[in-house]
Amino acid sequence: MNTIQFVRIYHAALAVLAILAYLSAELGIVHVWLGYSVALVIILRLMWVLSGNPNVGLMRFYPSFEGLKLANAFTHPAITKVFMLGIAVSLLATTATGIAMDKGKAIGLTQVSVVSVAYADDSQKANKHQQKNEEGLKDSHEFFANLLVFFVGLHVCYLLVFKRPLAKFMVFMPKKSDKNA
């Protein structure tokens, strides 16, 4: 299996897991486990980047606007990379805030609450502070998840309108369709 096939499989796995995680937001532990699965896929991708393969490096996400002109404004590679960067940042933020909300409970990790230690003498104050932090994390998690959907929507629409062959390739459709078949 070559690098291109691995990229396509990685893309499909990440897309399916992220979509399922988004759609399962009200399903408790199912949502949490899907979130950890997304985190695992991201970690595997980062390990792959560290392997030194230049075709999968993080520079693929860095938009270079060199050569951008009015004539190629809609098809310039920088447009795709801007969407990819938006997806990557919002996906990482969504995953990180989700893990922070769970505190590793779903995977069997336990964590001493810093808030409890800081407010050991006043448990009511500690509980209010903890609730405020949890609400902030939840709001951030939802914001970044919705931002992710926004960037994915832009990415998909852009590919379908301006780069249809690439869109077909990434979803494992044949390069050319036989109209007589």
mmCIF file of the C-alpha atoms, coordinates in Angstrom:
data_MODEL
# 
_entry.id   MODEL 
# 
loop_
_atom_site.group_PDB 
_atom_site.id 
_atom_site.type_symbol 
_atom_site.label_atom_id 
_atom_site.label_alt_id 
_atom_site.label_comp_id 
_atom_site.label_asym_id 
_atom_site.label_entity_id 
_atom_site.label_seq_id 
_atom_site.pdbx_PDB_ins_code 
_atom_site.Cartn_x 
_atom_site.Cartn_y 
_atom_site.Cartn_z 
_atom_site.occupancy 
_atom_site.B_iso_or_equiv 
_atom_site.pdbx_formal_charge 
_atom_site.auth_seq_id 
_atom_site.auth_comp_id 
_atom_site.auth_asym_id 
_atom_site.auth_atom_id 
_atom_site.pdbx_PDB_model_num 
ATOM 1   C CA . MET A 1 1   ? 0.000   0.000  0.000   1.00 0.00 ? 1   MET A CA 1 
ATOM 2   C CA . ASN A 1 2   ? 1.460   3.370  -0.975  1.00 0.00 ? 2   ASN A CA 1 
ATOM 3   C CA . THR A 1 3   ? 1.359   6.763  0.737   1.00 0.00 ? 3   THR A CA 1 
ATOM 4   C CA . ILE A 1 4   ? -1.581  8.031  -1.319  1.00 0.00 ? 4   ILE A CA 1 
ATOM 5   C CA . GLN A 1 5   ? -3.715  5.042  -0.294  1.00 0.00 ? 5   GLN A CA 1 
ATOM 6   C CA . PHE A 1 6   ? -2.780  5.576  3.364   1.00 0.00 ? 6   PHE A CA 1 
ATOM 7   C CA . VAL A 1 7   ? -3.727  9.266  3.097   1.00 0.00 ? 7   VAL A CA 1 
ATOM 8   C CA . ARG A 1 8   ? -7.101  8.333  1.627   1.00 0.00 ? 8   ARG A CA 1 
ATOM 9   C CA . ILE A 1 9   ? -7.741  5.724  4.339   1.00 0.00 ? 9   ILE A CA 1 
ATOM 10  C CA . TYR A 1 10  ? -6.654  8.164  7.059   1.00 0.00 ? 10  TYR A CA 1 
ATOM 11  C CA . HIS A 1 11  ? -8.916  10.839 5.576   1.00 0.00 ? 11  HIS A CA 1 
ATOM 12  C CA . ALA A 1 12  ? -11.883 8.461  5.429   1.00 0.00 ? 12  ALA A CA 1 
ATOM 13  C CA . ALA A 1 13  ? -11.348 7.165  8.969   1.00 0.00 ? 13  ALA A CA 1 
ATOM 14  C CA . LEU A 1 14  ? -10.989 10.647 10.412  1.00 0.00 ? 14  LEU A CA 1 
ATOM 15  C CA . ALA A 1 15  ? -14.002 11.957 8.496   1.00 0.00 ? 15  ALA A CA 1 
ATOM 16  C CA . VAL A 1 16  ? -16.256 9.065  9.521   1.00 0.00 ? 16  VAL A CA 1 
ATOM 17  C CA . LEU A 1 17  ? -15.192 9.210  13.175  1.00 0.00 ? 17  LEU A CA 1 
ATOM 18  C CA . ALA A 1 18  ? -15.558 13.002 13.357  1.00 0.00 ? 18  ALA A CA 1 
ATOM 19  C CA . ILE A 1 19  ? -19.005 12.907 11.740  1.00 0.00 ? 19  ILE A CA 1 
ATOM 20  C CA . LEU A 1 20  ? -20.155 10.133 14.076  1.00 0.00 ? 20  LEU A CA 1 
ATOM 21  C CA . ALA A 1 21  ? -18.758 12.007 17.082  1.00 0.00 ? 21  ALA A CA 1 
ATOM 22  C CA . TYR A 1 22  ? -20.593 15.170 16.039  1.00 0.00 ? 22  TYR A CA 1 
ATOM 23  C CA . LEU A 1 23  ? -23.865 13.333 15.454  1.00 0.00 ? 23  LEU A CA 1 
ATOM 24  C CA . SER A 1 24  ? -23.612 11.429 18.753  1.00 0.00 ? 24  SER A CA 1 
ATOM 25  C CA . ALA A 1 25  ? -23.266 14.533 20.932  1.00 0.00 ? 25  ALA A CA 1 
ATOM 26  C CA . GLU A 1 26  ? -26.249 13.494 23.076  1.00 0.00 ? 26  GLU A CA 1 
ATOM 27  C CA . LEU A 1 27  ? -25.201 9.846  23.420  1.00 0.00 ? 27  LEU A CA 1 
ATOM 28  C CA . GLY A 1 28  ? -22.858 10.209 26.400  1.00 0.00 ? 28  GLY A CA 1 
ATOM 29  C CA . ILE A 1 29  ? -20.192 7.518  26.501  1.00 0.00 ? 29  ILE A CA 1 
ATOM 30  C CA . VAL A 1 30  ? -20.592 6.709  22.788  1.00 0.00 ? 30  VAL A CA 1 
ATOM 31  C CA . HIS A 1 31  ? -19.737 10.330 21.979  1.00 0.00 ? 31  HIS A CA 1 
ATOM 32  C CA . VAL A 1 32  ? -16.794 10.260 24.384  1.00 0.00 ? 32  VAL A CA 1 
ATOM 33  C CA . TRP A 1 33  ? -15.359 7.058  22.906  1.00 0.00 ? 33  TRP A CA 1 
ATOM 34  C CA . LEU A 1 34  ? -15.753 8.400  19.375  1.00 0.00 ? 34  LEU A CA 1 
ATOM 35  C CA . GLY A 1 35  ? -13.894 11.530 20.514  1.00 0.00 ? 35  GLY A CA 1 
ATOM 36  C CA . TYR A 1 36  ? -11.050 9.421  21.888  1.00 0.00 ? 36  TYR A CA 1 
ATOM 37  C CA . SER A 1 37  ? -11.016 7.498  18.592  1.00 0.00 ? 37  SER A CA 1 
ATOM 38  C CA . VAL A 1 38  ? -10.588 10.803 16.754  1.00 0.00 ? 38  VAL A CA 1 
ATOM 39  C CA . ALA A 1 39  ? -7.735  11.642 19.147  1.00 0.00 ? 39  ALA A CA 1 
ATOM 40  C CA . LEU A 1 40  ? -6.092  8.289  18.409  1.00 0.00 ? 40  LEU A CA 1 
ATOM 41  C CA . VAL A 1 41  ? -6.301  8.876  14.650  1.00 0.00 ? 41  VAL A CA 1 
ATOM 42  C CA . ILE A 1 42  ? -4.766  12.343 15.128  1.00 0.00 ? 42  ILE A CA 1 
ATOM 43  C CA . ILE A 1 43  ? -1.944  10.873 17.245  1.00 0.00 ? 43  ILE A CA 1 
ATOM 44  C CA . LEU A 1 44  ? -1.274  8.223  14.595  1.00 0.00 ? 44  LEU A CA 1 
ATOM 45  C CA . ARG A 1 45  ? -1.137  10.976 11.964  1.00 0.00 ? 45  ARG A CA 1 
ATOM 46  C CA . LEU A 1 46  ? 1.345   12.983 14.034  1.00 0.00 ? 46  LEU A CA 1 
ATOM 47  C CA . MET A 1 47  ? 3.484   9.869  14.485  1.00 0.00 ? 47  MET A CA 1 
ATOM 48  C CA . TRP A 1 48  ? 3.336   9.354  10.732  1.00 0.00 ? 48  TRP A CA 1 
ATOM 49  C CA . VAL A 1 49  ? 4.512   12.944 10.221  1.00 0.00 ? 49  VAL A CA 1 
ATOM 50  C CA . LEU A 1 50  ? 7.447   12.294 12.552  1.00 0.00 ? 50  LEU A CA 1 
ATOM 51  C CA . SER A 1 51  ? 8.450   9.313  10.421  1.00 0.00 ? 51  SER A CA 1 
ATOM 52  C CA . GLY A 1 52  ? 9.909   11.816 7.971   1.00 0.00 ? 52  GLY A CA 1 
ATOM 53  C CA . ASN A 1 53  ? 7.728   11.116 4.944   1.00 0.00 ? 53  ASN A CA 1 
ATOM 54  C CA . PRO A 1 54  ? 7.627   14.486 3.123   1.00 0.00 ? 54  PRO A CA 1 
ATOM 55  C CA . ASN A 1 55  ? 4.272   13.688 1.487   1.00 0.00 ? 55  ASN A CA 1 
ATOM 56  C CA . VAL A 1 56  ? 2.468   13.682 4.845   1.00 0.00 ? 56  VAL A CA 1 
ATOM 57  C CA . GLY A 1 57  ? 4.239   16.540 6.619   1.00 0.00 ? 57  GLY A CA 1 
ATOM 58  C CA . LEU A 1 58  ? 2.506   19.361 8.406   1.00 0.00 ? 58  LEU A CA 1 
ATOM 59  C CA . MET A 1 59  ? 3.549   21.830 5.676   1.00 0.00 ? 59  MET A CA 1 
ATOM 60  C CA . ARG A 1 60  ? 0.662   20.392 3.653   1.00 0.00 ? 60  ARG A CA 1 
ATOM 61  C CA . PHE A 1 61  ? -1.545  22.551 5.890   1.00 0.00 ? 61  PHE A CA 1 
ATOM 62  C CA . TYR A 1 62  ? 0.438   25.768 5.432   1.00 0.00 ? 62  TYR A CA 1 
ATOM 63  C CA . PRO A 1 63  ? -1.133  27.965 2.754   1.00 0.00 ? 63  PRO A CA 1 
ATOM 64  C CA . SER A 1 64  ? 1.315   29.681 0.427   1.00 0.00 ? 64  SER A CA 1 
ATOM 65  C CA . PHE A 1 65  ? -0.236  32.457 -1.612  1.00 0.00 ? 65  PHE A CA 1 
ATOM 66  C CA . GLU A 1 66  ? 2.664   32.633 -4.047  1.00 0.00 ? 66  GLU A CA 1 
ATOM 67  C CA . GLY A 1 67  ? 1.368   32.664 -7.604  1.00 0.00 ? 67  GLY A CA 1 
ATOM 68  C CA . LEU A 1 68  ? -2.147  33.614 -6.576  1.00 0.00 ? 68  LEU A CA 1 
ATOM 69  C CA . LYS A 1 69  ? -3.729  35.775 -9.252  1.00 0.00 ? 69  LYS A CA 1 
ATOM 70  C CA . LEU A 1 70  ? -7.246  36.774 -10.142 1.00 0.00 ? 70  LEU A CA 1 
ATOM 71  C CA . ALA A 1 71  ? -7.247  34.214 -12.980 1.00 0.00 ? 71  ALA A CA 1 
ATOM 72  C CA . ASN A 1 72  ? -6.565  31.297 -10.609 1.00 0.00 ? 72  ASN A CA 1 
ATOM 73  C CA . ALA A 1 73  ? -8.154  32.660 -7.437  1.00 0.00 ? 73  ALA A CA 1 
ATOM 74  C CA . PHE A 1 74  ? -10.706 29.847 -7.113  1.00 0.00 ? 74  PHE A CA 1 
ATOM 75  C CA . THR A 1 75  ? -8.413  26.958 -7.993  1.00 0.00 ? 75  THR A CA 1 
ATOM 76  C CA . HIS A 1 76  ? -5.158  28.001 -6.309  1.00 0.00 ? 76  HIS A CA 1 
ATOM 77  C CA . PRO A 1 77  ? -3.873  25.380 -3.808  1.00 0.00 ? 77  PRO A CA 1 
ATOM 78  C CA . ALA A 1 78  ? -3.827  27.984 -1.025  1.00 0.00 ? 78  ALA A CA 1 
ATOM 79  C CA . ILE A 1 79  ? -7.629  27.915 -0.887  1.00 0.00 ? 79  ILE A CA 1 
ATOM 80  C CA . THR A 1 80  ? -7.685  24.192 -0.125  1.00 0.00 ? 80  THR A CA 1 
ATOM 81  C CA . LYS A 1 81  ? -4.915  24.625 2.437   1.00 0.00 ? 81  LYS A CA 1 
ATOM 82  C CA . VAL A 1 82  ? -6.788  27.412 4.236   1.00 0.00 ? 82  VAL A CA 1 
ATOM 83  C CA . PHE A 1 83  ? -9.776  25.092 4.612   1.00 0.00 ? 83  PHE A CA 1 
ATOM 84  C CA . MET A 1 84  ? -7.516  22.219 5.711   1.00 0.00 ? 84  MET A CA 1 
ATOM 85  C CA . LEU A 1 85  ? -5.834  24.446 8.292   1.00 0.00 ? 85  LEU A CA 1 
ATOM 86  C CA . GLY A 1 86  ? -9.231  25.580 9.604   1.00 0.00 ? 86  GLY A CA 1 
ATOM 87  C CA . ILE A 1 87  ? -10.344 21.957 9.832   1.00 0.00 ? 87  ILE A CA 1 
ATOM 88  C CA . ALA A 1 88  ? -7.127  20.914 11.591  1.00 0.00 ? 88  ALA A CA 1 
ATOM 89  C CA . VAL A 1 89  ? -7.220  23.723 14.162  1.00 0.00 ? 89  VAL A CA 1 
ATOM 90  C CA . SER A 1 90  ? -10.916 23.311 14.951  1.00 0.00 ? 90  SER A CA 1 
ATOM 91  C CA . LEU A 1 91  ? -10.577 19.503 15.073  1.00 0.00 ? 91  LEU A CA 1 
ATOM 92  C CA . LEU A 1 92  ? -7.628  19.719 17.469  1.00 0.00 ? 92  LEU A CA 1 
ATOM 93  C CA . ALA A 1 93  ? -9.445  22.261 19.655  1.00 0.00 ? 93  ALA A CA 1 
ATOM 94  C CA . THR A 1 94  ? -12.635 20.186 19.678  1.00 0.00 ? 94  THR A CA 1 
ATOM 95  C CA . THR A 1 95  ? -10.722 17.047 20.599  1.00 0.00 ? 95  THR A CA 1 
ATOM 96  C CA . ALA A 1 96  ? -8.634  18.779 23.270  1.00 0.00 ? 96  ALA A CA 1 
ATOM 97  C CA . THR A 1 97  ? -11.638 20.394 24.946  1.00 0.00 ? 97  THR A CA 1 
ATOM 98  C CA . GLY A 1 98  ? -13.518 17.093 24.822  1.00 0.00 ? 98  GLY A CA 1 
ATOM 99  C CA . ILE A 1 99  ? -10.660 15.263 26.516  1.00 0.00 ? 99  ILE A CA 1 
ATOM 100 C CA . ALA A 1 100 ? -10.385 18.064 29.077  1.00 0.00 ? 100 ALA A CA 1 
ATOM 101 C CA . MET A 1 101 ? -14.103 17.729 29.820  1.00 0.00 ? 101 MET A CA 1 
ATOM 102 C CA . ASP A 1 102 ? -13.832 13.959 30.291  1.00 0.00 ? 102 ASP A CA 1 
ATOM 103 C CA . LYS A 1 103 ? -10.600 14.229 32.312  1.00 0.00 ? 103 LYS A CA 1 
ATOM 104 C CA . GLY A 1 104 ? -9.631  10.756 31.153  1.00 0.00 ? 104 GLY A CA 1 
ATOM 105 C CA . LYS A 1 105 ? -12.485 9.051  33.024  1.00 0.00 ? 105 LYS A CA 1 
ATOM 106 C CA . ALA A 1 106 ? -13.719 7.108  29.988  1.00 0.00 ? 106 ALA A CA 1 
ATOM 107 C CA . ILE A 1 107 ? -10.301 5.529  29.451  1.00 0.00 ? 107 ILE A CA 1 
ATOM 108 C CA . GLY A 1 108 ? -9.709  4.765  33.115  1.00 0.00 ? 108 GLY A CA 1 
ATOM 109 C CA . LEU A 1 109 ? -7.468  7.664  34.062  1.00 0.00 ? 109 LEU A CA 1 
ATOM 110 C CA . THR A 1 110 ? -8.061  9.534  37.287  1.00 0.00 ? 110 THR A CA 1 
ATOM 111 C CA . GLN A 1 111 ? -7.068  13.091 37.961  1.00 0.00 ? 111 GLN A CA 1 
ATOM 112 C CA . VAL A 1 112 ? -6.747  15.085 41.168  1.00 0.00 ? 112 VAL A CA 1 
ATOM 113 C CA . SER A 1 113 ? -8.706  18.270 40.853  1.00 0.00 ? 113 SER A CA 1 
ATOM 114 C CA . VAL A 1 114 ? -6.457  21.314 41.145  1.00 0.00 ? 114 VAL A CA 1 
ATOM 115 C CA . VAL A 1 115 ? -9.544  23.304 42.062  1.00 0.00 ? 115 VAL A CA 1 
ATOM 116 C CA . SER A 1 116 ? -10.243 21.038 45.048  1.00 0.00 ? 116 SER A CA 1 
ATOM 117 C CA . VAL A 1 117 ? -6.707  21.509 46.325  1.00 0.00 ? 117 VAL A CA 1 
ATOM 118 C CA . ALA A 1 118 ? -6.782  25.274 45.774  1.00 0.00 ? 118 ALA A CA 1 
ATOM 119 C CA . TYR A 1 119 ? -10.099 25.683 47.590  1.00 0.00 ? 119 TYR A CA 1 
ATOM 120 C CA . ALA A 1 120 ? -9.767  22.880 50.141  1.00 0.00 ? 120 ALA A CA 1 
ATOM 121 C CA . ASP A 1 121 ? -11.005 25.169 52.901  1.00 0.00 ? 121 ASP A CA 1 
ATOM 122 C CA . ASP A 1 122 ? -14.123 26.284 51.005  1.00 0.00 ? 122 ASP A CA 1 
ATOM 123 C CA . SER A 1 123 ? -15.846 23.442 49.136  1.00 0.00 ? 123 SER A CA 1 
ATOM 124 C CA . GLN A 1 124 ? -18.754 25.636 48.006  1.00 0.00 ? 124 GLN A CA 1 
ATOM 125 C CA . LYS A 1 125 ? -16.339 28.057 46.328  1.00 0.00 ? 125 LYS A CA 1 
ATOM 126 C CA . ALA A 1 126 ? -14.499 25.104 44.758  1.00 0.00 ? 126 ALA A CA 1 
ATOM 127 C CA . ASN A 1 127 ? -17.744 23.657 43.351  1.00 0.00 ? 127 ASN A CA 1 
ATOM 128 C CA . LYS A 1 128 ? -18.772 27.002 41.806  1.00 0.00 ? 128 LYS A CA 1 
ATOM 129 C CA . HIS A 1 129 ? -15.326 27.409 40.258  1.00 0.00 ? 129 HIS A CA 1 
ATOM 130 C CA . GLN A 1 130 ? -15.448 23.838 38.937  1.00 0.00 ? 130 GLN A CA 1 
ATOM 131 C CA . GLN A 1 131 ? -18.916 24.369 37.427  1.00 0.00 ? 131 GLN A CA 1 
ATOM 132 C CA . LYS A 1 132 ? -17.779 27.580 35.749  1.00 0.00 ? 132 LYS A CA 1 
ATOM 133 C CA . ASN A 1 133 ? -14.771 25.796 34.235  1.00 0.00 ? 133 ASN A CA 1 
ATOM 134 C CA . GLU A 1 134 ? -16.924 22.908 33.037  1.00 0.00 ? 134 GLU A CA 1 
ATOM 135 C CA . GLU A 1 135 ? -19.431 25.273 31.418  1.00 0.00 ? 135 GLU A CA 1 
ATOM 136 C CA . GLY A 1 136 ? -16.610 27.160 29.703  1.00 0.00 ? 136 GLY A CA 1 
ATOM 137 C CA . LEU A 1 137 ? -15.116 23.922 28.390  1.00 0.00 ? 137 LEU A CA 1 
ATOM 138 C CA . LYS A 1 138 ? -18.507 22.721 27.182  1.00 0.00 ? 138 LYS A CA 1 
ATOM 139 C CA . ASP A 1 139 ? -19.171 26.022 25.394  1.00 0.00 ? 139 ASP A CA 1 
ATOM 140 C CA . SER A 1 140 ? -15.697 25.961 23.823  1.00 0.00 ? 140 SER A CA 1 
ATOM 141 C CA . HIS A 1 141 ? -16.142 22.331 22.780  1.00 0.00 ? 141 HIS A CA 1 
ATOM 142 C CA . GLU A 1 142 ? -19.459 23.106 21.078  1.00 0.00 ? 142 GLU A CA 1 
ATOM 143 C CA . PHE A 1 143 ? -18.055 26.236 19.426  1.00 0.00 ? 143 PHE A CA 1 
ATOM 144 C CA . PHE A 1 144 ? -15.072 24.402 17.952  1.00 0.00 ? 144 PHE A CA 1 
ATOM 145 C CA . ALA A 1 145 ? -17.252 21.446 16.874  1.00 0.00 ? 145 ALA A CA 1 
ATOM 146 C CA . ASN A 1 146 ? -19.563 23.834 15.009  1.00 0.00 ? 146 ASN A CA 1 
ATOM 147 C CA . LEU A 1 147 ? -16.557 25.657 13.547  1.00 0.00 ? 147 LEU A CA 1 
ATOM 148 C CA . LEU A 1 148 ? -15.269 22.277 12.371  1.00 0.00 ? 148 LEU A CA 1 
ATOM 149 C CA . VAL A 1 149 ? -18.567 21.574 10.611  1.00 0.00 ? 149 VAL A CA 1 
ATOM 150 C CA . PHE A 1 150 ? -18.376 25.020 8.985   1.00 0.00 ? 150 PHE A CA 1 
ATOM 151 C CA . PHE A 1 151 ? -14.862 24.419 7.631   1.00 0.00 ? 151 PHE A CA 1 
ATOM 152 C CA . VAL A 1 152 ? -15.700 20.877 6.511   1.00 0.00 ? 152 VAL A CA 1 
ATOM 153 C CA . GLY A 1 153 ? -18.760 22.229 4.697   1.00 0.00 ? 153 GLY A CA 1 
ATOM 154 C CA . LEU A 1 154 ? -16.660 24.867 2.944   1.00 0.00 ? 154 LEU A CA 1 
ATOM 155 C CA . HIS A 1 155 ? -14.023 22.260 2.101   1.00 0.00 ? 155 HIS A CA 1 
ATOM 156 C CA . VAL A 1 156 ? -16.539 19.809 0.621   1.00 0.00 ? 156 VAL A CA 1 
ATOM 157 C CA . CYS A 1 157 ? -18.402 22.489 -1.347  1.00 0.00 ? 157 CYS A CA 1 
ATOM 158 C CA . TYR A 1 158 ? -15.154 23.923 -2.685  1.00 0.00 ? 158 TYR A CA 1 
ATOM 159 C CA . LEU A 1 159 ? -13.933 20.503 -3.819  1.00 0.00 ? 159 LEU A CA 1 
ATOM 160 C CA . LEU A 1 160 ? -17.249 19.634 -5.460  1.00 0.00 ? 160 LEU A CA 1 
ATOM 161 C CA . VAL A 1 161 ? -17.392 22.912 -7.357  1.00 0.00 ? 161 VAL A CA 1 
ATOM 162 C CA . PHE A 1 162 ? -13.737 23.526 -8.246  1.00 0.00 ? 162 PHE A CA 1 
ATOM 163 C CA . LYS A 1 163 ? -11.873 20.247 -7.788  1.00 0.00 ? 163 LYS A CA 1 
ATOM 164 C CA . ARG A 1 164 ? -14.380 17.487 -8.470  1.00 0.00 ? 164 ARG A CA 1 
ATOM 165 C CA . PRO A 1 165 ? -11.780 14.894 -9.667  1.00 0.00 ? 165 PRO A CA 1 
ATOM 166 C CA . LEU A 1 166 ? -9.886  15.277 -6.382  1.00 0.00 ? 166 LEU A CA 1 
ATOM 167 C CA . ALA A 1 167 ? -13.127 14.984 -4.375  1.00 0.00 ? 167 ALA A CA 1 
ATOM 168 C CA . LYS A 1 168 ? -14.021 11.781 -6.228  1.00 0.00 ? 168 LYS A CA 1 
ATOM 169 C CA . PHE A 1 169 ? -10.532 10.393 -5.719  1.00 0.00 ? 169 PHE A CA 1 
ATOM 170 C CA . MET A 1 170 ? -10.604 11.027 -1.951  1.00 0.00 ? 170 MET A CA 1 
ATOM 171 C CA . VAL A 1 171 ? -13.916 9.195  -1.547  1.00 0.00 ? 171 VAL A CA 1 
ATOM 172 C CA . PHE A 1 172 ? -12.616 6.203  -3.528  1.00 0.00 ? 172 PHE A CA 1 
ATOM 173 C CA . MET A 1 173 ? -14.642 6.816  -6.685  1.00 0.00 ? 173 MET A CA 1 
ATOM 174 C CA . PRO A 1 174 ? -13.120 5.708  -9.992  1.00 0.00 ? 174 PRO A CA 1 
ATOM 175 C CA . LYS A 1 175 ? -11.203 8.346  -11.960 1.00 0.00 ? 175 LYS A CA 1 
ATOM 176 C CA . LYS A 1 176 ? -13.326 8.025  -15.106 1.00 0.00 ? 176 LYS A CA 1 
ATOM 177 C CA . SER A 1 177 ? -16.822 6.735  -15.310 1.00 0.00 ? 177 SER A CA 1 
ATOM 178 C CA . ASP A 1 178 ? -17.893 4.725  -18.311 1.00 0.00 ? 178 ASP A CA 1 
ATOM 179 C CA . LYS A 1 179 ? -21.167 6.219  -19.520 1.00 0.00 ? 179 LYS A CA 1 
ATOM 180 C CA . ASN A 1 180 ? -22.005 3.033  -21.441 1.00 0.00 ? 180 ASN A CA 1 
ATOM 181 C CA . ALA A 1 181 ? -21.582 0.769  -18.430 1.00 0.00 ? 181 ALA A CA 1 
# 
